mmCIF file of C-alpha atoms and ligand atoms in Angstrom:
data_model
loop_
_atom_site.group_PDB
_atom_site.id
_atom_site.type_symbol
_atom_site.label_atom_id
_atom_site.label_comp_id
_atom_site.label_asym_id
_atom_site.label_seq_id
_atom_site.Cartn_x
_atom_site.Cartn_y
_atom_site.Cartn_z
ATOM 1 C CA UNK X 1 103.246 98.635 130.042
ATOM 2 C CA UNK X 2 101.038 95.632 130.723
ATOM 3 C CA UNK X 3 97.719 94.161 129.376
ATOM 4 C CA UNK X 4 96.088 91.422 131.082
ATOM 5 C CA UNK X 5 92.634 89.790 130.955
ATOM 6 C CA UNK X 6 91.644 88.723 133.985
ATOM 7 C CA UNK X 7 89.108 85.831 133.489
ATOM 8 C CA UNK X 8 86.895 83.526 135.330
ATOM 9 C CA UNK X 9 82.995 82.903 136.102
ATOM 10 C CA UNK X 10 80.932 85.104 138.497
ATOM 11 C CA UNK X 11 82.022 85.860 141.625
ATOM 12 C CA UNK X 12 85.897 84.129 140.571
ATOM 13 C CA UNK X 13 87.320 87.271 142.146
ATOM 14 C CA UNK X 14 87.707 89.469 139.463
ATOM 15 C CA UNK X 15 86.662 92.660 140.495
ATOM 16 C CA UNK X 16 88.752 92.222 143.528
ATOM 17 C CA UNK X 17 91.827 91.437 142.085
ATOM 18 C CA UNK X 18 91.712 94.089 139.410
ATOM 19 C CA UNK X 19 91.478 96.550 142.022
ATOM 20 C CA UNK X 20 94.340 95.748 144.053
ATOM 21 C CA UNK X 21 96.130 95.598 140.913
ATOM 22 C CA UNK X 22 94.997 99.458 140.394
ATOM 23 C CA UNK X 23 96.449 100.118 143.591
ATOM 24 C CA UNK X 24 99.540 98.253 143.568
ATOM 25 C CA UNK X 25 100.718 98.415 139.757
ATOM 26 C CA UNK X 26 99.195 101.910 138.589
ATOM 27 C CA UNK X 27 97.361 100.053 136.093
ATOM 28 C CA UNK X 28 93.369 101.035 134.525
ATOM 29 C CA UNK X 29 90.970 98.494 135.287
ATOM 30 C CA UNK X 30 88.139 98.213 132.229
ATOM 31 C CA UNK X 31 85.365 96.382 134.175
ATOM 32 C CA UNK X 32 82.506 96.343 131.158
ATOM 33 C CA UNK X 33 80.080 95.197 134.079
ATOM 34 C CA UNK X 34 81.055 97.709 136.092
ATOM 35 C CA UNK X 35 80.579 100.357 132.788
ATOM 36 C CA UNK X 36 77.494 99.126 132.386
ATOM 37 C CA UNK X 37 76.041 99.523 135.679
ATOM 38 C CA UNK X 38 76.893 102.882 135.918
ATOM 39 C CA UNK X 39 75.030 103.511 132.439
ATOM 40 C CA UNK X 40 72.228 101.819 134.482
ATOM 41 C CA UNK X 41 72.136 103.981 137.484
ATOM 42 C CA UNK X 42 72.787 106.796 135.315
ATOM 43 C CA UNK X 43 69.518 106.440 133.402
ATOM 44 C CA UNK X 44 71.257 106.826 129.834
ATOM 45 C CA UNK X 45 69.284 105.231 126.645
ATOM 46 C CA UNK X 46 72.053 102.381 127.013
ATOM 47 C CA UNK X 47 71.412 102.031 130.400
ATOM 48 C CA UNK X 48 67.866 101.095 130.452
ATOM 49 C CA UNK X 49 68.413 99.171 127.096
ATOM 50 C CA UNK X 50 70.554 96.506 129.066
ATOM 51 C CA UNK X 51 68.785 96.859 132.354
ATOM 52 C CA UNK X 52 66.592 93.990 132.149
ATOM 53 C CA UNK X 53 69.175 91.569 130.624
ATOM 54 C CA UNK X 54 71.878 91.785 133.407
ATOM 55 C CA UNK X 55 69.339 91.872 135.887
ATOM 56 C CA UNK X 56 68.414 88.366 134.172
ATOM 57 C CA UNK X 57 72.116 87.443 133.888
ATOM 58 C CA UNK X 58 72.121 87.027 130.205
ATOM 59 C CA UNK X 59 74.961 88.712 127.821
ATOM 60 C CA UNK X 60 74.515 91.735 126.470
ATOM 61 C CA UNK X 61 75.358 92.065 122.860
ATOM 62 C CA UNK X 62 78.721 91.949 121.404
ATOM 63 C CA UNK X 63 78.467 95.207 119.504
ATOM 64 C CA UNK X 64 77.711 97.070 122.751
ATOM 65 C CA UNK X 65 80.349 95.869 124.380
ATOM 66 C CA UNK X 66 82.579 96.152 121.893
ATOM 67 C CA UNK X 67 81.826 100.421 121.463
ATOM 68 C CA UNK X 68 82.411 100.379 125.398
ATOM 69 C CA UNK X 69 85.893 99.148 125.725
ATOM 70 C CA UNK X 70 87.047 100.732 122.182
ATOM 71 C CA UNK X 71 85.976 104.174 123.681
ATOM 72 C CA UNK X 72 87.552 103.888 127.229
ATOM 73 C CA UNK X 73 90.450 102.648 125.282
ATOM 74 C CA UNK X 74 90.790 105.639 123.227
ATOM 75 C CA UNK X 75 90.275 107.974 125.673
ATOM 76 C CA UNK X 76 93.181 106.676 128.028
ATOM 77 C CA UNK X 77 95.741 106.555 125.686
ATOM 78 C CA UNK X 78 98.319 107.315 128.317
ATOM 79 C CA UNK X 79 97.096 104.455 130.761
ATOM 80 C CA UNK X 80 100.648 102.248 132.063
ATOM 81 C CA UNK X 81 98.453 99.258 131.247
ATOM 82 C CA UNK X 82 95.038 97.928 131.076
ATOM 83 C CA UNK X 83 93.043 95.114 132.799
ATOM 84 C CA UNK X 84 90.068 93.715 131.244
ATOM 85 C CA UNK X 85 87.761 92.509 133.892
ATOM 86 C CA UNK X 86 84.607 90.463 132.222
ATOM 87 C CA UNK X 87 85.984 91.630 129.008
ATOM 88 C CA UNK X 88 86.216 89.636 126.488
ATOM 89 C CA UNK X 89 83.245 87.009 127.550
ATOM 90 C CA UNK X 90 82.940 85.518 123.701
ATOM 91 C CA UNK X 91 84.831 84.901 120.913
ATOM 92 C CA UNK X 92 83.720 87.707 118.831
ATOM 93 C CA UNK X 93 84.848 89.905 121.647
ATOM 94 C CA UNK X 94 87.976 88.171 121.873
ATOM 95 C CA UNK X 95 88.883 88.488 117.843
ATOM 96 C CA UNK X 96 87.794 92.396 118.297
ATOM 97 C CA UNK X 97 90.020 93.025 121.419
ATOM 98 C CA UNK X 98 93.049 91.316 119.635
ATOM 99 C CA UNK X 99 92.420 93.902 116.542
ATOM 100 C CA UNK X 100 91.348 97.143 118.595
ATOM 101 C CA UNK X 101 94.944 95.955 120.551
ATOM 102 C CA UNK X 102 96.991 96.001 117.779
ATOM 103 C CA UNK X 103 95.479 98.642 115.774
ATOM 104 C CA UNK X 104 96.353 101.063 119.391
ATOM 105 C CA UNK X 105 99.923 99.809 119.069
ATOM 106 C CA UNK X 106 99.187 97.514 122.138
ATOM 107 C CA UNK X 107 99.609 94.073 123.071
ATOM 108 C CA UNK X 108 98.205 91.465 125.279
ATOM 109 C CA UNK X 109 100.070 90.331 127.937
ATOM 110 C CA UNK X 110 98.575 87.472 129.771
ATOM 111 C CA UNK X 111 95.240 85.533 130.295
ATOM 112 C CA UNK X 112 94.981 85.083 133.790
ATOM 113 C CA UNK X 113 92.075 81.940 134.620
ATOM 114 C CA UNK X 114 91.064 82.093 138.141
ATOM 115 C CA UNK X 115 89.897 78.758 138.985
ATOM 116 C CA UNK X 116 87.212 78.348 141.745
ATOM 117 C CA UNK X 117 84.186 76.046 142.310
ATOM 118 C CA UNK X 118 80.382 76.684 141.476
ATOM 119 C CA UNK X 119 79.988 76.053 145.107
ATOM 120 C CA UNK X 120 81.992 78.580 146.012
ATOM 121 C CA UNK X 121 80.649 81.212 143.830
ATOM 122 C CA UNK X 122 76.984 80.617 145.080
ATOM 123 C CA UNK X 123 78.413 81.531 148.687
ATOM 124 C CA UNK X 124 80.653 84.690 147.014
ATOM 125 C CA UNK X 125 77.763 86.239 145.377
ATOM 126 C CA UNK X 126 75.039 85.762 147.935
ATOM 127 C CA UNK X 127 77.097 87.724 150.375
ATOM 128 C CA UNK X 128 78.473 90.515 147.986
ATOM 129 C CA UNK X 129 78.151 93.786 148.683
ATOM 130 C CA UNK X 130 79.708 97.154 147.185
ATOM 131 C CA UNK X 131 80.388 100.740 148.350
ATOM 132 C CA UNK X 132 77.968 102.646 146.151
ATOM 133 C CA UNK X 133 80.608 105.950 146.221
ATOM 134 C CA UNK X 134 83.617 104.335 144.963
ATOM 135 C CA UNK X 135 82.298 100.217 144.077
ATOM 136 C CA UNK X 136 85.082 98.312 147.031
ATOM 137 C CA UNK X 137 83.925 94.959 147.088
ATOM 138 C CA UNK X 138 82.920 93.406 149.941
ATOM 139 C CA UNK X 139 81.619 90.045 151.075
ATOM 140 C CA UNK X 140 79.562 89.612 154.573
ATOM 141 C CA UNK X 141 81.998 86.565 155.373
ATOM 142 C CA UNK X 142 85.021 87.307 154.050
ATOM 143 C CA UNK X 143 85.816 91.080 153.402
ATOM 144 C CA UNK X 144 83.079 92.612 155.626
ATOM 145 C CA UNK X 145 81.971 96.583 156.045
ATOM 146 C CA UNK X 146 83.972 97.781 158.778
ATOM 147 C CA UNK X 147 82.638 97.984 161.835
ATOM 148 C CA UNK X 148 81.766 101.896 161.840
ATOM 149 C CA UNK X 149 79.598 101.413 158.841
ATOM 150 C CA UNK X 150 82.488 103.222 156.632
ATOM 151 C CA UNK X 151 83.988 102.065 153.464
ATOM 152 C CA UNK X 152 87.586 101.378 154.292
ATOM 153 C CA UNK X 153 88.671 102.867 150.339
ATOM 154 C CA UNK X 154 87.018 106.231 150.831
ATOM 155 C CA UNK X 155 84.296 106.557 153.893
ATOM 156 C CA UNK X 156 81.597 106.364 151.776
ATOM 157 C CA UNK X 157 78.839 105.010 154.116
ATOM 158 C CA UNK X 158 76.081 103.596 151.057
ATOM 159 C CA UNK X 159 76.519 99.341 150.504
ATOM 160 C CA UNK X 160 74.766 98.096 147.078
ATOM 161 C CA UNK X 161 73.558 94.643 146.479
ATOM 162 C CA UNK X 162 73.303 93.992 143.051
ATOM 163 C CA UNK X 163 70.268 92.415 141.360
ATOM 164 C CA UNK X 164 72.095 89.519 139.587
ATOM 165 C CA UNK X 165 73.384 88.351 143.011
ATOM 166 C CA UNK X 166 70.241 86.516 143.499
ATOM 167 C CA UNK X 167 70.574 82.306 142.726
ATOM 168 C CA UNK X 168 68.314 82.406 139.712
ATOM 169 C CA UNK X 169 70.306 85.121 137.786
ATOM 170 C CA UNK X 170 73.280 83.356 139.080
ATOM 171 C CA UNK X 171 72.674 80.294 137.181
ATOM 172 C CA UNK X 172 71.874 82.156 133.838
ATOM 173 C CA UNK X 173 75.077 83.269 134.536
ATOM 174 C CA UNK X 174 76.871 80.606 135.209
ATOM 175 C CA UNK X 175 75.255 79.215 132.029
ATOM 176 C CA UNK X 176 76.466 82.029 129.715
ATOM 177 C CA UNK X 177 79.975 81.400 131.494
ATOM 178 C CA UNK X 178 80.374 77.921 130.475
ATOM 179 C CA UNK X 179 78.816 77.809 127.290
ATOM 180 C CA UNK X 180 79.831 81.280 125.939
ATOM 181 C CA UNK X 181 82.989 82.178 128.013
ATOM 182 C CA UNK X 182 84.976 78.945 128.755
ATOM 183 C CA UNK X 183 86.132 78.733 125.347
ATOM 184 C CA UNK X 184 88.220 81.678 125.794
ATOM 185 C CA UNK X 185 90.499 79.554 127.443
ATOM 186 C CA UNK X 186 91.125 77.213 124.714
ATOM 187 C CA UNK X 187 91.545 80.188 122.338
ATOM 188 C CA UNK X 188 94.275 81.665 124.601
ATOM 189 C CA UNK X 189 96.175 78.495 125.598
ATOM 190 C CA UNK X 190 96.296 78.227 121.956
ATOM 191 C CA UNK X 191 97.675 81.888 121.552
ATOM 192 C CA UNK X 192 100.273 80.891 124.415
ATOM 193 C CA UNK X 193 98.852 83.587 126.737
ATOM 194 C CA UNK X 194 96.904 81.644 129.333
ATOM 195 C CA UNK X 195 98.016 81.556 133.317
ATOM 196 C CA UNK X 196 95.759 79.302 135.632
ATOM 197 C CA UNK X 197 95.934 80.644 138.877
ATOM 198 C CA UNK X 198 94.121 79.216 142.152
ATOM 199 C CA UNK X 199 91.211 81.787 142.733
ATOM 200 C CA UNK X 200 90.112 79.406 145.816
ATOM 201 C CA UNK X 201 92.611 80.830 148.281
ATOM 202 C CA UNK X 202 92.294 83.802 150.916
ATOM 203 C CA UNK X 203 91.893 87.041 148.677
ATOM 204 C CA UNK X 204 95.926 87.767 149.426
ATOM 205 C CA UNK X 205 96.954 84.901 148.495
ATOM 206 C CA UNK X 206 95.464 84.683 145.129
ATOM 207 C CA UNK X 207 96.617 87.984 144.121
ATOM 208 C CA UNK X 208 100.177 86.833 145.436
ATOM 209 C CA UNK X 209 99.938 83.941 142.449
ATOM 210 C CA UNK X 210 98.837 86.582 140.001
ATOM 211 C CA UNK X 211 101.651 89.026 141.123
ATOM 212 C CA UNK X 212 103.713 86.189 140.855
ATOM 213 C CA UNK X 213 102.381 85.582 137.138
ATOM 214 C CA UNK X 214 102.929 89.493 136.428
ATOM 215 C CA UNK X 215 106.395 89.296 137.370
ATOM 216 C CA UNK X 216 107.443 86.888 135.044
ATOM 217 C CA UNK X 217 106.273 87.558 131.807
HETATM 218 P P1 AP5 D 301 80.124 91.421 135.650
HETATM 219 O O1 AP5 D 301 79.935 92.621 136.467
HETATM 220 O O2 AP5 D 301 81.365 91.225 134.909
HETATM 221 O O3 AP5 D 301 79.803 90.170 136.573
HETATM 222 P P2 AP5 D 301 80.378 88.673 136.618
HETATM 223 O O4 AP5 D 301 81.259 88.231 135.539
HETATM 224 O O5 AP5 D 301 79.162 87.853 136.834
HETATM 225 O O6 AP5 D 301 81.371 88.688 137.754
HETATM 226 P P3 AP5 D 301 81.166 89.307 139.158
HETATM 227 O O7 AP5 D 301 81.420 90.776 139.103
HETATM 228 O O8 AP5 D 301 79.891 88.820 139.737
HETATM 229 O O9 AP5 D 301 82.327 88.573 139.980
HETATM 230 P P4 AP5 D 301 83.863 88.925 140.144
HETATM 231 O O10 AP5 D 301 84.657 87.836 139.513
HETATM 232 O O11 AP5 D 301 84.185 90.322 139.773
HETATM 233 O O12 AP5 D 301 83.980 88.736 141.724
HETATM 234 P P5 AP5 D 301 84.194 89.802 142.919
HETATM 235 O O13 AP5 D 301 85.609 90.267 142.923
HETATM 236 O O14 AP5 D 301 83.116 90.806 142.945
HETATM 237 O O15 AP5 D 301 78.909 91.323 134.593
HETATM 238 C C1 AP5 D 301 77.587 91.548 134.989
HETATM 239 C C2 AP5 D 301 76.656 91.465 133.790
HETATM 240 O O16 AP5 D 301 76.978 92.512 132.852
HETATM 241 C C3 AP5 D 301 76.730 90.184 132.957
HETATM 242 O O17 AP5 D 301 75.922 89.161 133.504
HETATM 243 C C4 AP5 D 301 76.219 90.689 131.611
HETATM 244 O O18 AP5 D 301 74.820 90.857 131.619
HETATM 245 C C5 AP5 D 301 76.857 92.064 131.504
HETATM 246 N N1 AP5 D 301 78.204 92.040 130.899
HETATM 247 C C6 AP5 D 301 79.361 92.459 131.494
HETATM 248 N N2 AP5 D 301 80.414 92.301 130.670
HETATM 249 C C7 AP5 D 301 79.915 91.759 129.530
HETATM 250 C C8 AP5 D 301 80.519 91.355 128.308
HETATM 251 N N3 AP5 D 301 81.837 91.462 128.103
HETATM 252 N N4 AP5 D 301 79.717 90.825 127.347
HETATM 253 C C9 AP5 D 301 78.372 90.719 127.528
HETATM 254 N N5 AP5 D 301 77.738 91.073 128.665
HETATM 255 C C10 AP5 D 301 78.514 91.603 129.657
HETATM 256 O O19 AP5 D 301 84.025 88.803 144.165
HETATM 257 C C11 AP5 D 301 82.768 88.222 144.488
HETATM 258 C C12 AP5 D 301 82.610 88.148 146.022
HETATM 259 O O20 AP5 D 301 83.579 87.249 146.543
HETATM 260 C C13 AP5 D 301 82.852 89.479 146.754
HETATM 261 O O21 AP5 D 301 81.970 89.560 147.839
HETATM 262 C C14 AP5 D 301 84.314 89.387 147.225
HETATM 263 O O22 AP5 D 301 84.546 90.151 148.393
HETATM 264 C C15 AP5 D 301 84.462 87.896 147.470
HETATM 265 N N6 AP5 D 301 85.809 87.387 147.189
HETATM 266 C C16 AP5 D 301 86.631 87.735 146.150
HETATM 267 N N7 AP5 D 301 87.783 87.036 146.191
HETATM 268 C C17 AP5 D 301 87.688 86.204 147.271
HETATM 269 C C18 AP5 D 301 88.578 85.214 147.837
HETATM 270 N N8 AP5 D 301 89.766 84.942 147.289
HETATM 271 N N9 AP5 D 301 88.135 84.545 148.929
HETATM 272 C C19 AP5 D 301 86.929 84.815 149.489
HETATM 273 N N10 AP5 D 301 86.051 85.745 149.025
HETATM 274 C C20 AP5 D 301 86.431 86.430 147.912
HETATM 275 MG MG1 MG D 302 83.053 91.947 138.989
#
């Protein structure tokens, strides 16, 4: 049983990462981007309340957040570990995870940082796309649709490009990142939970380092 946090700024790797962990550890990835997306395309009351404020790149509140991960949390009580994936992204989110955590009979594991560049990111992001059916990530450089137009996860044959992943949105984001986000990793090194990792490397490779992180705790 394993909680991890797996943080970093837009297009670190994330979302990758978490899902080969899915794969290769059993574990339940809690992407509250992901969540919210699908509330989005969905068309629910939350959904087209935080529409226009992803699509900008700005945070949504803490309190929505917050009722997000406490309910998929709840629900999965039998889950062999969680990874929070752009969860927590403030410090208010942080101090609730810690308490929703413990009050579950749960602990946290290890804050993984995946260090990249901003330069880096921009060319990430720009080329991102996702399989609409089951949300692989792929990149038109580096991870690209296979040739036969099928998603190599399940066949679906529908690619999404998101509408954050344009350069504008990507420096609100970036913004919110450093000035909202980057704390976090002063709050966890002072917890004793942080683990840099490289996230600059070939997409094996950097989830080598966090296996590698996994292993030893
Ligand atoms: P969210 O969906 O969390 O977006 P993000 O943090 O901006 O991160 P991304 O999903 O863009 O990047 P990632 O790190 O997952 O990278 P990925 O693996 O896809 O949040 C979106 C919005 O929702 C926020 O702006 C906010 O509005 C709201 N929100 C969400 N959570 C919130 C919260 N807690 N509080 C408040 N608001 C919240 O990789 C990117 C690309 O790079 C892909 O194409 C991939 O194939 C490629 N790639 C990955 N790894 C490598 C590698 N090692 N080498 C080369 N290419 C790679
Ligand atoms: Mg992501």
């Amino acid at each position: 049983m394993m909680n991890v946090i797996l943080l970093g700024p837009p297009g670190a790797g994330k979302g990758t990462q978490a899902r080969i962990l899915v794969d290769g550890r059993g574990m339940v990835q809690l992407s509250t981007g992901d969540m919210l997306r699908a509330a989005k395309d969905s068309g629910t009351p939350l959904g087209q309340k935080v529409a226009g404020v992803m699509a900008r790149g700005e945070l949504v509140t803490d309190e929505i957040v917050i009722g997000l991960i406490e309910e998929h949390l709840r629900e999965q009580t039998d889950a062999p570990g969680f990874i929070f994936d752009g969860f927590p992204r403030t410090l208010a989110q942080a101090d609730a995870l810690g308490l929703l955590l413990s009050r579950l009979g749960r602990r946290l594991d290890a804050v993984i940082v995946m260090e990249v560049d901003d330069t880096a990111l921009v060319e990430r992001i720009t080329a991102r796309s996702t399989c609409g059916s089951c949300g692989e990530v792929y990149n038109d450089q580096t991870k690209p649709i296979p040739a036969d137009g099928k998603c190599s996860n399940c066949g679906g044959t529908e690619f999404k490009r998101r509408a954050d992943d344009n350069e504008e949105s990507l420096r609100t984001r970036l913004l919110a990142y450093y000035k909202e986000t980057s704390p976090l990793i002063g709050y966890y090194h002072a917890k004793g939970d942080l683990f840099r990792v490289d996230g600059l490397g070939e997409i094996d490779e950097v989830s080598a380092a966090i296996g590698k992180v996994l292993d030893n705790l």
